[in-house]
Amino acid sequence: MEIPQGLKERYQRLLGQEMGPFLEALLRPLKPSIRINTLKGNLWDIQNRLEEKGLKLSPIPWCSWGFWVENLEEESTLGNSLEHFLGEIYIQEASSMIPVEVADITPDMRVLDMAAAPGSKTTHAAQKMENRGVIVANDVSIHRIKALTHNLDRIGVINTLVTTMDGRRFGRLLSNYFHLSLVDAPCSAEGTVRKSFRAWNNWHPKVHKKLAETQKSLLISAFKATIPGGTIVYSTCTFAPEENEGVISYLLDHYPCHLEAIHLHGLDTHSGLPFWETERYNPQVKKAVRIYPHKNEVGGFFVAKIKKEEESWAGSKTDP
Ligand SMILES: C[S@@+](CC[C@H](N)C(=O)[O-])C[C@H]1O[C@@H](n2cnc3c(N)ncnc32)[C@H](O)[C@@H]1O
């Protein structure tokens, strides 16, 4: 598969000297990875059973339940296993485990997962919360909601309400309500090409700006739905600055909030970009992290941890 020329040029500007290793890594297939589900059993028991079956597991440093499967090329082998059927494992890309790992989740929280389907982050959050507190898992797509509810059932999640609506409505419906909001935003998915080349097939230079508008609205809605002093974790699986730093910078410039630094054991990150093309972003975006596939043998990701100021209201700095 050939990378679209326009995208290649963007990556050259984005990565400079690291372009070679970056492109090589993008073309290498991804190692399958799993999260062992402690809602259904003991970590060591499940891990031992999988190893007795011949799977070679190596720990993902930033998630104590996460493992790469070193001796499987096909993810489908895992998907057809008894452990998967019983909900003892969740097949999840290693970088997709980052947003919940950085979120400081505790069992007593009210959590919003605004774009939740098919449920990687929701099931991960429920596991962290030991099925206590409450999660509202929302997605606008009825089709994808089916996969979400199936996964919640399979994983044994009982602290989660599922809603199907446009995430942009939460800010008004439930303002200042959630301790934590996750916005795992719809994006151009450039970081997923190690699994499928669909993102390259669908790429067009105009796509980033259009997506950024939706992402900004979703993030503002999540900001409004979060209590003062609460946390919003924004993530995408794309490299496009318009959909990442551009969106975060807009929130920082217009709403009372700040970014917190992100450090996870064993994760090699690049700082968020303070500028891109003609854009100059809010300098705080440097605290967000870019995860590149040539650094961690993962898919691409972007994560920002946002704190809503204690002394804040649901509106923007410019609201009357
Ligand atoms: C990156 S995926 C989410 C993946 C999910 N968080 C997980 O970890 O399994 C983005 C999701 O956003 C949903 N979405 C798109 N526009 C939305 C909107 N306006 N409101 C809520 N969800 C939306 C899509 O249907 C899609 O399921």
mmCIF file of C-alpha atoms and ligand atoms in Angstrom:
data_model
loop_
_atom_site.group_PDB
_atom_site.id
_atom_site.type_symbol
_atom_site.label_atom_id
_atom_site.label_comp_id
_atom_site.label_asym_id
_atom_site.label_seq_id
_atom_site.Cartn_x
_atom_site.Cartn_y
_atom_site.Cartn_z
ATOM 1 C CA MET A 1 0.000 0.000 0.000
ATOM 2 C CA GLU A 2 1.336 3.424 -1.018
ATOM 3 C CA ILE A 3 1.022 6.317 1.384
ATOM 4 C CA PRO A 4 -0.869 9.272 -0.233
ATOM 5 C CA GLN A 5 1.677 11.847 -1.448
ATOM 6 C CA GLY A 6 0.074 14.769 0.439
ATOM 7 C CA LEU A 7 0.135 12.811 3.676
ATOM 8 C CA LYS A 8 3.751 11.804 3.134
ATOM 9 C CA GLU A 9 4.680 15.472 2.771
ATOM 10 C CA ARG A 10 2.810 16.319 5.972
ATOM 11 C CA TYR A 11 4.697 13.577 7.833
ATOM 12 C CA GLN A 12 7.996 14.873 6.478
ATOM 13 C CA ARG A 13 7.202 18.296 7.961
ATOM 14 C CA LEU A 14 5.973 16.719 11.194
ATOM 15 C CA LEU A 15 8.801 14.259 11.799
ATOM 16 C CA GLY A 16 11.837 15.645 9.996
ATOM 17 C CA GLN A 17 14.779 13.286 10.509
ATOM 18 C CA GLU A 18 12.618 10.658 12.190
ATOM 19 C CA MET A 19 10.534 10.201 9.043
ATOM 20 C CA GLY A 20 12.396 7.027 7.928
ATOM 21 C CA PRO A 21 11.952 4.957 11.127
ATOM 22 C CA PHE A 22 8.417 6.347 11.506
ATOM 23 C CA LEU A 23 7.301 5.160 8.054
ATOM 24 C CA GLU A 24 9.038 1.798 8.468
ATOM 25 C CA ALA A 25 7.203 1.248 11.759
ATOM 26 C CA LEU A 26 3.867 2.241 10.229
ATOM 27 C CA LEU A 27 4.287 -0.472 7.612
ATOM 28 C CA ARG A 28 5.146 -3.180 10.162
ATOM 29 C CA PRO A 29 2.124 -5.132 11.427
ATOM 30 C CA LEU A 30 1.205 -4.544 15.036
ATOM 31 C CA LYS A 31 1.776 -7.187 17.715
ATOM 32 C CA PRO A 32 -1.572 -8.311 19.162
ATOM 33 C CA SER A 33 -2.147 -7.134 22.726
ATOM 34 C CA ILE A 34 -4.675 -7.857 25.442
ATOM 35 C CA ARG A 35 -5.893 -6.510 28.755
ATOM 36 C CA ILE A 36 -6.575 -9.208 31.330
ATOM 37 C CA ASN A 37 -9.945 -8.540 32.936
ATOM 38 C CA THR A 38 -9.732 -8.692 36.720
ATOM 39 C CA LEU A 39 -13.509 -8.237 36.978
ATOM 40 C CA LYS A 40 -13.762 -11.851 35.834
ATOM 41 C CA GLY A 41 -10.860 -13.470 37.674
ATOM 42 C CA ASN A 42 -7.423 -13.230 39.179
ATOM 43 C CA LEU A 43 -4.700 -11.708 36.990
ATOM 44 C CA TRP A 44 -2.131 -14.450 37.665
ATOM 45 C CA ASP A 45 -4.640 -17.292 37.163
ATOM 46 C CA ILE A 46 -5.735 -15.985 33.781
ATOM 47 C CA GLN A 47 -2.175 -15.150 32.754
ATOM 48 C CA ASN A 48 -0.940 -18.635 33.768
ATOM 49 C CA ARG A 49 -3.764 -20.334 31.888
ATOM 50 C CA LEU A 50 -2.964 -18.375 28.719
ATOM 51 C CA GLU A 51 0.736 -19.218 29.067
ATOM 52 C CA GLU A 52 -0.005 -22.905 29.643
ATOM 53 C CA LYS A 53 -1.885 -22.808 26.342
ATOM 54 C CA GLY A 54 1.365 -21.675 24.683
ATOM 55 C CA LEU A 55 0.897 -17.902 24.463
ATOM 56 C CA LYS A 56 4.075 -15.931 25.068
ATOM 57 C CA LEU A 57 3.000 -12.835 27.018
ATOM 58 C CA SER A 58 5.167 -9.805 27.671
ATOM 59 C CA PRO A 59 3.998 -7.000 29.964
ATOM 60 C CA ILE A 60 2.967 -3.608 28.615
ATOM 61 C CA PRO A 61 4.843 -1.327 31.036
ATOM 62 C CA TRP A 62 2.167 1.368 31.386
ATOM 63 C CA CYS A 63 -0.773 -0.932 32.181
ATOM 64 C CA SER A 64 -0.416 -3.638 34.828
ATOM 65 C CA TRP A 65 -3.186 -5.692 33.163
ATOM 66 C CA GLY A 66 -1.817 -5.237 29.629
ATOM 67 C CA PHE A 67 0.264 -7.789 27.694
ATOM 68 C CA TRP A 68 1.648 -8.129 24.198
ATOM 69 C CA VAL A 69 1.230 -11.582 22.707
ATOM 70 C CA GLU A 70 4.641 -12.231 21.177
ATOM 71 C CA ASN A 71 3.992 -15.458 19.308
ATOM 72 C CA LEU A 72 0.706 -14.771 17.492
ATOM 73 C CA GLU A 73 0.387 -13.031 14.159
ATOM 74 C CA GLU A 74 -3.384 -13.222 13.907
ATOM 75 C CA GLU A 75 -5.556 -11.374 16.405
ATOM 76 C CA SER A 76 -8.465 -13.617 15.358
ATOM 77 C CA THR A 77 -6.890 -16.557 17.237
ATOM 78 C CA LEU A 78 -7.404 -14.561 20.428
ATOM 79 C CA GLY A 79 -10.876 -13.466 19.408
ATOM 80 C CA ASN A 80 -11.923 -17.103 19.036
ATOM 81 C CA SER A 81 -10.471 -18.250 22.353
ATOM 82 C CA LEU A 82 -12.475 -19.423 25.357
ATOM 83 C CA GLU A 83 -10.873 -16.713 27.511
ATOM 84 C CA HIS A 84 -12.176 -14.057 25.122
ATOM 85 C CA PHE A 85 -15.635 -15.606 25.017
ATOM 86 C CA LEU A 86 -15.733 -15.671 28.830
ATOM 87 C CA GLY A 87 -14.641 -12.039 29.051
ATOM 88 C CA GLU A 88 -11.371 -12.840 30.810
ATOM 89 C CA ILE A 89 -9.463 -10.881 28.169
ATOM 90 C CA TYR A 90 -10.154 -7.747 26.135
ATOM 91 C CA ILE A 91 -8.192 -7.388 22.905
ATOM 92 C CA GLN A 92 -6.880 -3.828 22.986
ATOM 93 C CA GLU A 93 -4.102 -1.945 21.254
ATOM 94 C CA ALA A 94 -1.390 -1.040 23.797
ATOM 95 C CA SER A 95 -1.569 2.718 23.114
ATOM 96 C CA SER A 96 -5.351 2.679 23.570
ATOM 97 C CA MET A 97 -4.712 1.762 27.234
ATOM 98 C CA ILE A 98 -3.043 5.132 27.878
ATOM 99 C CA PRO A 99 -6.072 7.453 28.320
ATOM 100 C CA VAL A 100 -7.563 5.488 31.218
ATOM 101 C CA GLU A 101 -4.127 4.904 32.774
ATOM 102 C CA VAL A 102 -3.487 8.662 32.996
ATOM 103 C CA ALA A 103 -6.977 9.556 34.238
ATOM 104 C CA ASP A 104 -6.477 8.949 38.009
ATOM 105 C CA ILE A 105 -9.762 7.049 38.207
ATOM 106 C CA THR A 106 -11.090 6.042 41.611
ATOM 107 C CA PRO A 107 -14.020 3.699 42.334
ATOM 108 C CA ASP A 108 -16.322 6.384 43.732
ATOM 109 C CA MET A 109 -16.377 8.585 40.631
ATOM 110 C CA ARG A 110 -19.060 9.638 38.168
ATOM 111 C CA VAL A 111 -17.402 9.139 34.774
ATOM 112 C CA LEU A 112 -18.541 10.167 31.307
ATOM 113 C CA ASP A 113 -17.188 8.270 28.300
ATOM 114 C CA MET A 114 -18.561 10.521 25.585
ATOM 115 C CA ALA A 115 -17.613 8.517 22.480
ATOM 116 C CA ALA A 116 -17.452 5.055 23.968
ATOM 117 C CA ALA A 117 -18.112 2.369 21.368
ATOM 118 C CA PRO A 118 -16.957 -0.390 21.122
ATOM 119 C CA GLY A 119 -15.885 0.020 24.758
ATOM 120 C CA SER A 120 -12.110 -0.338 25.190
ATOM 121 C CA LYS A 121 -11.915 2.692 27.489
ATOM 122 C CA THR A 122 -15.253 2.030 29.237
ATOM 123 C CA THR A 123 -14.356 -1.551 30.146
ATOM 124 C CA HIS A 124 -10.886 -0.430 31.227
ATOM 125 C CA ALA A 125 -12.390 2.316 33.408
ATOM 126 C CA ALA A 126 -14.919 -0.107 34.941
ATOM 127 C CA GLN A 127 -12.046 -2.438 35.786
ATOM 128 C CA LYS A 128 -10.171 0.425 37.504
ATOM 129 C CA MET A 129 -13.350 1.311 39.399
ATOM 130 C CA GLU A 130 -13.891 -2.310 40.459
ATOM 131 C CA ASN A 131 -17.407 -2.016 39.060
ATOM 132 C CA ARG A 132 -18.272 0.721 41.573
ATOM 133 C CA GLY A 133 -19.226 4.391 41.049
ATOM 134 C CA VAL A 134 -21.005 5.041 37.785
ATOM 135 C CA ILE A 135 -20.000 5.392 34.150
ATOM 136 C CA VAL A 136 -22.183 6.901 31.455
ATOM 137 C CA ALA A 137 -20.986 5.328 28.211
ATOM 138 C CA ASN A 138 -22.338 7.211 25.218
ATOM 139 C CA ASP A 139 -21.978 6.924 21.472
ATOM 140 C CA VAL A 140 -23.892 8.505 18.626
ATOM 141 C CA SER A 141 -23.800 5.374 16.469
ATOM 142 C CA ILE A 142 -26.537 2.806 17.110
ATOM 143 C CA HIS A 143 -24.584 0.278 15.112
ATOM 144 C CA ARG A 144 -21.469 0.684 17.274
ATOM 145 C CA ILE A 145 -23.534 0.789 20.492
ATOM 146 C CA LYS A 146 -24.400 -2.865 19.849
ATOM 147 C CA ALA A 147 -20.723 -3.777 20.028
ATOM 148 C CA LEU A 148 -20.373 -1.653 23.186
ATOM 149 C CA THR A 149 -23.247 -3.350 25.038
ATOM 150 C CA HIS A 150 -22.015 -6.760 23.940
ATOM 151 C CA ASN A 151 -18.552 -5.981 25.312
ATOM 152 C CA LEU A 152 -19.910 -4.601 28.607
ATOM 153 C CA ASP A 153 -21.882 -7.827 29.020
ATOM 154 C CA ARG A 154 -18.959 -10.051 28.121
ATOM 155 C CA ILE A 155 -16.546 -8.225 30.455
ATOM 156 C CA GLY A 156 -19.064 -8.289 33.340
ATOM 157 C CA VAL A 157 -19.428 -4.503 33.702
ATOM 158 C CA ILE A 158 -22.319 -3.526 35.995
ATOM 159 C CA ASN A 159 -21.581 0.115 36.871
ATOM 160 C CA THR A 160 -22.344 1.525 33.417
ATOM 161 C CA LEU A 161 -25.361 3.215 31.813
ATOM 162 C CA VAL A 162 -25.393 3.283 28.029
ATOM 163 C CA THR A 163 -26.792 6.271 26.144
ATOM 164 C CA THR A 164 -27.070 6.894 22.414
ATOM 165 C CA MET A 165 -26.957 10.561 21.597
ATOM 166 C CA ASP A 166 -24.816 13.264 20.149
ATOM 167 C CA GLY A 167 -22.086 13.900 22.718
ATOM 168 C CA ARG A 168 -22.409 17.613 22.078
ATOM 169 C CA ARG A 169 -25.605 17.608 24.181
ATOM 170 C CA PHE A 170 -24.002 16.561 27.479
ATOM 171 C CA GLY A 171 -22.659 19.996 28.379
ATOM 172 C CA ARG A 172 -26.193 21.356 28.606
ATOM 173 C CA LEU A 173 -27.987 18.243 29.869
ATOM 174 C CA LEU A 174 -25.613 17.415 32.727
ATOM 175 C CA SER A 175 -23.451 20.442 33.343
ATOM 176 C CA ASN A 176 -20.854 20.346 36.166
ATOM 177 C CA TYR A 177 -21.778 16.716 36.905
ATOM 178 C CA PHE A 178 -18.968 14.262 36.110
ATOM 179 C CA HIS A 179 -15.709 13.948 38.059
ATOM 180 C CA LEU A 180 -14.012 12.676 34.914
ATOM 181 C CA SER A 181 -14.892 12.904 31.237
ATOM 182 C CA LEU A 182 -13.207 10.884 28.522
ATOM 183 C CA VAL A 183 -13.312 12.214 24.984
ATOM 184 C CA ASP A 184 -11.842 9.527 22.752
ATOM 185 C CA ALA A 185 -12.729 11.545 19.720
ATOM 186 C CA PRO A 186 -13.744 10.472 16.218
ATOM 187 C CA CYS A 187 -10.660 11.276 14.152
ATOM 188 C CA SER A 188 -8.801 10.611 10.906
ATOM 189 C CA ALA A 189 -7.286 7.498 12.547
ATOM 190 C CA GLU A 190 -3.864 7.844 10.903
ATOM 191 C CA GLY A 191 -2.321 5.962 13.821
ATOM 192 C CA THR A 192 -4.282 2.793 13.020
ATOM 193 C CA VAL A 193 -2.677 1.950 9.672
ATOM 194 C CA ARG A 194 -0.616 -0.816 11.247
ATOM 195 C CA LYS A 195 -3.960 -2.637 11.585
ATOM 196 C CA SER A 196 -5.701 -1.459 8.427
ATOM 197 C CA PHE A 197 -4.896 0.895 5.561
ATOM 198 C CA ARG A 198 -8.408 2.337 5.589
ATOM 199 C CA ALA A 199 -7.174 5.651 7.015
ATOM 200 C CA TRP A 200 -4.832 6.085 4.040
ATOM 201 C CA ASN A 201 -7.562 5.145 1.551
ATOM 202 C CA ASN A 202 -9.929 7.752 3.005
ATOM 203 C CA TRP A 203 -7.342 10.496 3.510
ATOM 204 C CA HIS A 204 -7.987 13.937 2.033
ATOM 205 C CA PRO A 205 -6.255 17.200 3.062
ATOM 206 C CA LYS A 206 -9.611 18.787 4.013
ATOM 207 C CA VAL A 207 -10.566 16.003 6.404
ATOM 208 C CA HIS A 208 -8.604 17.336 9.401
ATOM 209 C CA LYS A 209 -10.275 20.752 9.605
ATOM 210 C CA LYS A 210 -13.746 19.245 9.307
ATOM 211 C CA LEU A 211 -13.064 16.704 12.057
ATOM 212 C CA ALA A 212 -11.491 19.393 14.242
ATOM 213 C CA GLU A 213 -14.794 21.292 14.345
ATOM 214 C CA THR A 214 -16.635 18.224 15.701
ATOM 215 C CA GLN A 215 -13.798 17.474 18.110
ATOM 216 C CA LYS A 216 -13.859 21.025 19.510
ATOM 217 C CA SER A 217 -17.631 20.820 20.087
ATOM 218 C CA LEU A 218 -17.322 17.437 21.802
ATOM 219 C CA LEU A 219 -14.484 18.662 24.003
ATOM 220 C CA ILE A 220 -16.346 21.844 24.992
ATOM 221 C CA SER A 221 -19.400 19.772 25.847
ATOM 222 C CA ALA A 222 -17.244 17.438 27.995
ATOM 223 C CA PHE A 223 -15.667 20.462 29.669
ATOM 224 C CA LYS A 224 -19.106 21.806 30.589
ATOM 225 C CA ALA A 225 -20.289 18.402 31.813
ATOM 226 C CA THR A 226 -17.297 18.083 34.176
ATOM 227 C CA ILE A 227 -17.298 19.440 37.747
ATOM 228 C CA PRO A 228 -14.961 22.354 38.598
ATOM 229 C CA GLY A 229 -11.675 20.750 39.636
ATOM 230 C CA GLY A 230 -12.529 17.661 37.564
ATOM 231 C CA THR A 231 -10.520 16.053 34.762
ATOM 232 C CA ILE A 232 -11.101 15.678 31.042
ATOM 233 C CA VAL A 233 -8.897 13.267 29.084
ATOM 234 C CA TYR A 234 -8.891 13.992 25.362
ATOM 235 C CA SER A 235 -7.431 11.387 23.024
ATOM 236 C CA THR A 236 -7.223 10.538 19.337
ATOM 237 C CA CYS A 237 -5.470 7.897 17.277
ATOM 238 C CA THR A 238 -4.210 10.378 14.712
ATOM 239 C CA PHE A 239 -1.033 12.394 14.130
ATOM 240 C CA ALA A 240 -2.801 15.449 12.664
ATOM 241 C CA PRO A 241 -2.039 18.565 14.791
ATOM 242 C CA GLU A 242 -5.323 20.185 13.674
ATOM 243 C CA GLU A 243 -7.213 17.373 15.470
ATOM 244 C CA ASN A 244 -4.903 17.306 18.473
ATOM 245 C CA GLU A 245 -3.020 20.395 19.633
ATOM 246 C CA GLY A 246 -5.392 22.631 17.606
ATOM 247 C CA VAL A 247 -8.424 21.328 19.519
ATOM 248 C CA ILE A 248 -6.765 21.481 22.944
ATOM 249 C CA SER A 249 -5.372 24.937 22.253
ATOM 250 C CA TYR A 250 -8.874 26.204 21.440
ATOM 251 C CA LEU A 251 -10.194 24.940 24.782
ATOM 252 C CA LEU A 252 -7.246 26.411 26.720
ATOM 253 C CA ASP A 253 -7.727 29.791 25.045
ATOM 254 C CA HIS A 254 -11.483 30.024 25.657
ATOM 255 C CA TYR A 255 -12.288 28.076 28.843
ATOM 256 C CA PRO A 256 -10.873 28.115 32.403
ATOM 257 C CA CYS A 257 -8.630 25.057 32.444
ATOM 258 C CA HIS A 258 -5.014 23.949 32.273
ATOM 259 C CA LEU A 259 -3.086 20.876 31.123
ATOM 260 C CA GLU A 260 -1.350 18.439 33.451
ATOM 261 C CA ALA A 261 1.870 16.641 32.537
ATOM 262 C CA ILE A 262 1.593 12.987 31.522
ATOM 263 C CA HIS A 263 4.228 10.455 32.548
ATOM 264 C CA LEU A 264 3.694 6.718 32.264
ATOM 265 C CA HIS A 265 6.248 4.069 33.131
ATOM 266 C CA GLY A 266 8.028 2.761 30.036
ATOM 267 C CA LEU A 267 6.217 5.000 27.547
ATOM 268 C CA ASP A 268 8.406 7.031 25.214
ATOM 269 C CA THR A 269 6.494 10.162 24.252
ATOM 270 C CA HIS A 270 6.991 13.329 22.221
ATOM 271 C CA SER A 271 5.632 16.614 23.581
ATOM 272 C CA GLY A 272 2.632 18.255 21.968
ATOM 273 C CA LEU A 273 3.584 20.650 19.170
ATOM 274 C CA PRO A 274 3.443 24.384 19.993
ATOM 275 C CA PHE A 275 3.065 25.249 16.304
ATOM 276 C CA TRP A 276 2.167 23.658 12.997
ATOM 277 C CA GLU A 277 2.192 25.225 9.525
ATOM 278 C CA THR A 278 0.864 28.769 10.073
ATOM 279 C CA GLU A 279 -0.753 28.008 13.442
ATOM 280 C CA ARG A 280 0.693 29.014 16.835
ATOM 281 C CA TYR A 281 -0.890 27.013 19.627
ATOM 282 C CA ASN A 282 -1.276 27.762 23.334
ATOM 283 C CA PRO A 283 2.190 26.926 24.795
ATOM 284 C CA GLN A 284 0.599 24.560 27.330
ATOM 285 C CA VAL A 285 -0.043 22.010 24.553
ATOM 286 C CA LYS A 286 3.559 20.878 25.100
ATOM 287 C CA LYS A 287 2.219 18.980 28.138
ATOM 288 C CA ALA A 288 0.085 16.760 25.892
ATOM 289 C CA VAL A 289 1.791 13.654 24.521
ATOM 290 C CA ARG A 290 2.247 12.275 21.024
ATOM 291 C CA ILE A 291 2.847 8.557 20.853
ATOM 292 C CA TYR A 292 4.682 7.461 17.740
ATOM 293 C CA PRO A 293 4.811 3.868 16.464
ATOM 294 C CA HIS A 294 8.588 3.790 15.964
ATOM 295 C CA LYS A 295 9.196 4.580 19.643
ATOM 296 C CA ASN A 296 6.998 2.068 21.448
ATOM 297 C CA GLU A 297 5.993 -0.568 18.867
ATOM 298 C CA VAL A 298 2.406 0.638 19.152
ATOM 299 C CA GLY A 299 -0.197 2.411 17.043
ATOM 300 C CA GLY A 300 -0.107 6.217 16.951
ATOM 301 C CA PHE A 301 -1.928 8.166 19.661
ATOM 302 C CA PHE A 302 -2.346 11.615 21.157
ATOM 303 C CA VAL A 303 -3.419 12.218 24.767
ATOM 304 C CA ALA A 304 -4.052 15.394 26.767
ATOM 305 C CA LYS A 305 -5.032 15.567 30.435
ATOM 306 C CA ILE A 306 -7.061 18.680 31.150
ATOM 307 C CA LYS A 307 -7.986 20.055 34.575
ATOM 308 C CA LYS A 308 -11.037 22.279 34.837
ATOM 309 C CA GLU A 309 -10.253 25.144 37.208
ATOM 310 C CA GLU A 310 -11.838 24.871 40.678
ATOM 311 C CA GLU A 311 -13.173 28.383 40.433
ATOM 312 C CA SER A 312 -14.890 27.976 37.118
ATOM 313 C CA TRP A 313 -18.306 28.040 35.608
ATOM 314 C CA ALA A 314 -19.577 25.982 32.695
ATOM 315 C CA GLY A 315 -19.242 28.774 30.158
ATOM 316 C CA SER A 316 -16.336 30.141 28.186
ATOM 317 C CA LYS A 317 -14.010 32.981 29.214
ATOM 318 C CA THR A 318 -15.929 35.131 26.752
ATOM 319 C CA ASP A 319 -19.439 34.071 27.851
ATOM 320 C CA PRO A 320 -21.392 37.043 29.257
HETATM 321 C C1 LIG B 1 -12.318 6.520 18.367
HETATM 322 S S1 LIG B 1 -13.931 5.918 18.385
HETATM 323 C C2 LIG B 1 -14.188 5.551 20.085
HETATM 324 C C3 LIG B 1 -13.504 4.295 20.554
HETATM 325 C C4 LIG B 1 -13.889 3.944 21.989
HETATM 326 N N1 LIG B 1 -13.681 5.048 22.901
HETATM 327 C C5 LIG B 1 -13.101 2.748 22.494
HETATM 328 O O1 LIG B 1 -12.111 2.950 23.182
HETATM 329 O O2 LIG B 1 -13.503 1.626 22.189
HETATM 330 C C6 LIG B 1 -14.882 7.371 18.184
HETATM 331 C C7 LIG B 1 -16.363 7.177 18.407
HETATM 332 O O3 LIG B 1 -16.986 8.453 18.334
HETATM 333 C C8 LIG B 1 -18.318 8.244 17.964
HETATM 334 N N2 LIG B 1 -18.878 9.552 17.610
HETATM 335 C C9 LIG B 1 -18.729 10.267 16.475
HETATM 336 N N3 LIG B 1 -19.387 11.439 16.548
HETATM 337 C C10 LIG B 1 -19.959 11.472 17.789
HETATM 338 C C11 LIG B 1 -20.785 12.417 18.461
HETATM 339 N N4 LIG B 1 -21.129 13.573 17.889
HETATM 340 N N5 LIG B 1 -21.205 12.113 19.713
HETATM 341 C C12 LIG B 1 -20.860 10.949 20.303
HETATM 342 N N6 LIG B 1 -20.098 10.011 19.691
HETATM 343 C C13 LIG B 1 -19.645 10.282 18.456
HETATM 344 C C14 LIG B 1 -18.184 7.230 16.841
HETATM 345 O O4 LIG B 1 -19.402 6.563 16.615
HETATM 346 C C15 LIG B 1 -17.073 6.317 17.383
HETATM 347 O O5 LIG B 1 -17.629 5.194 18.010
#
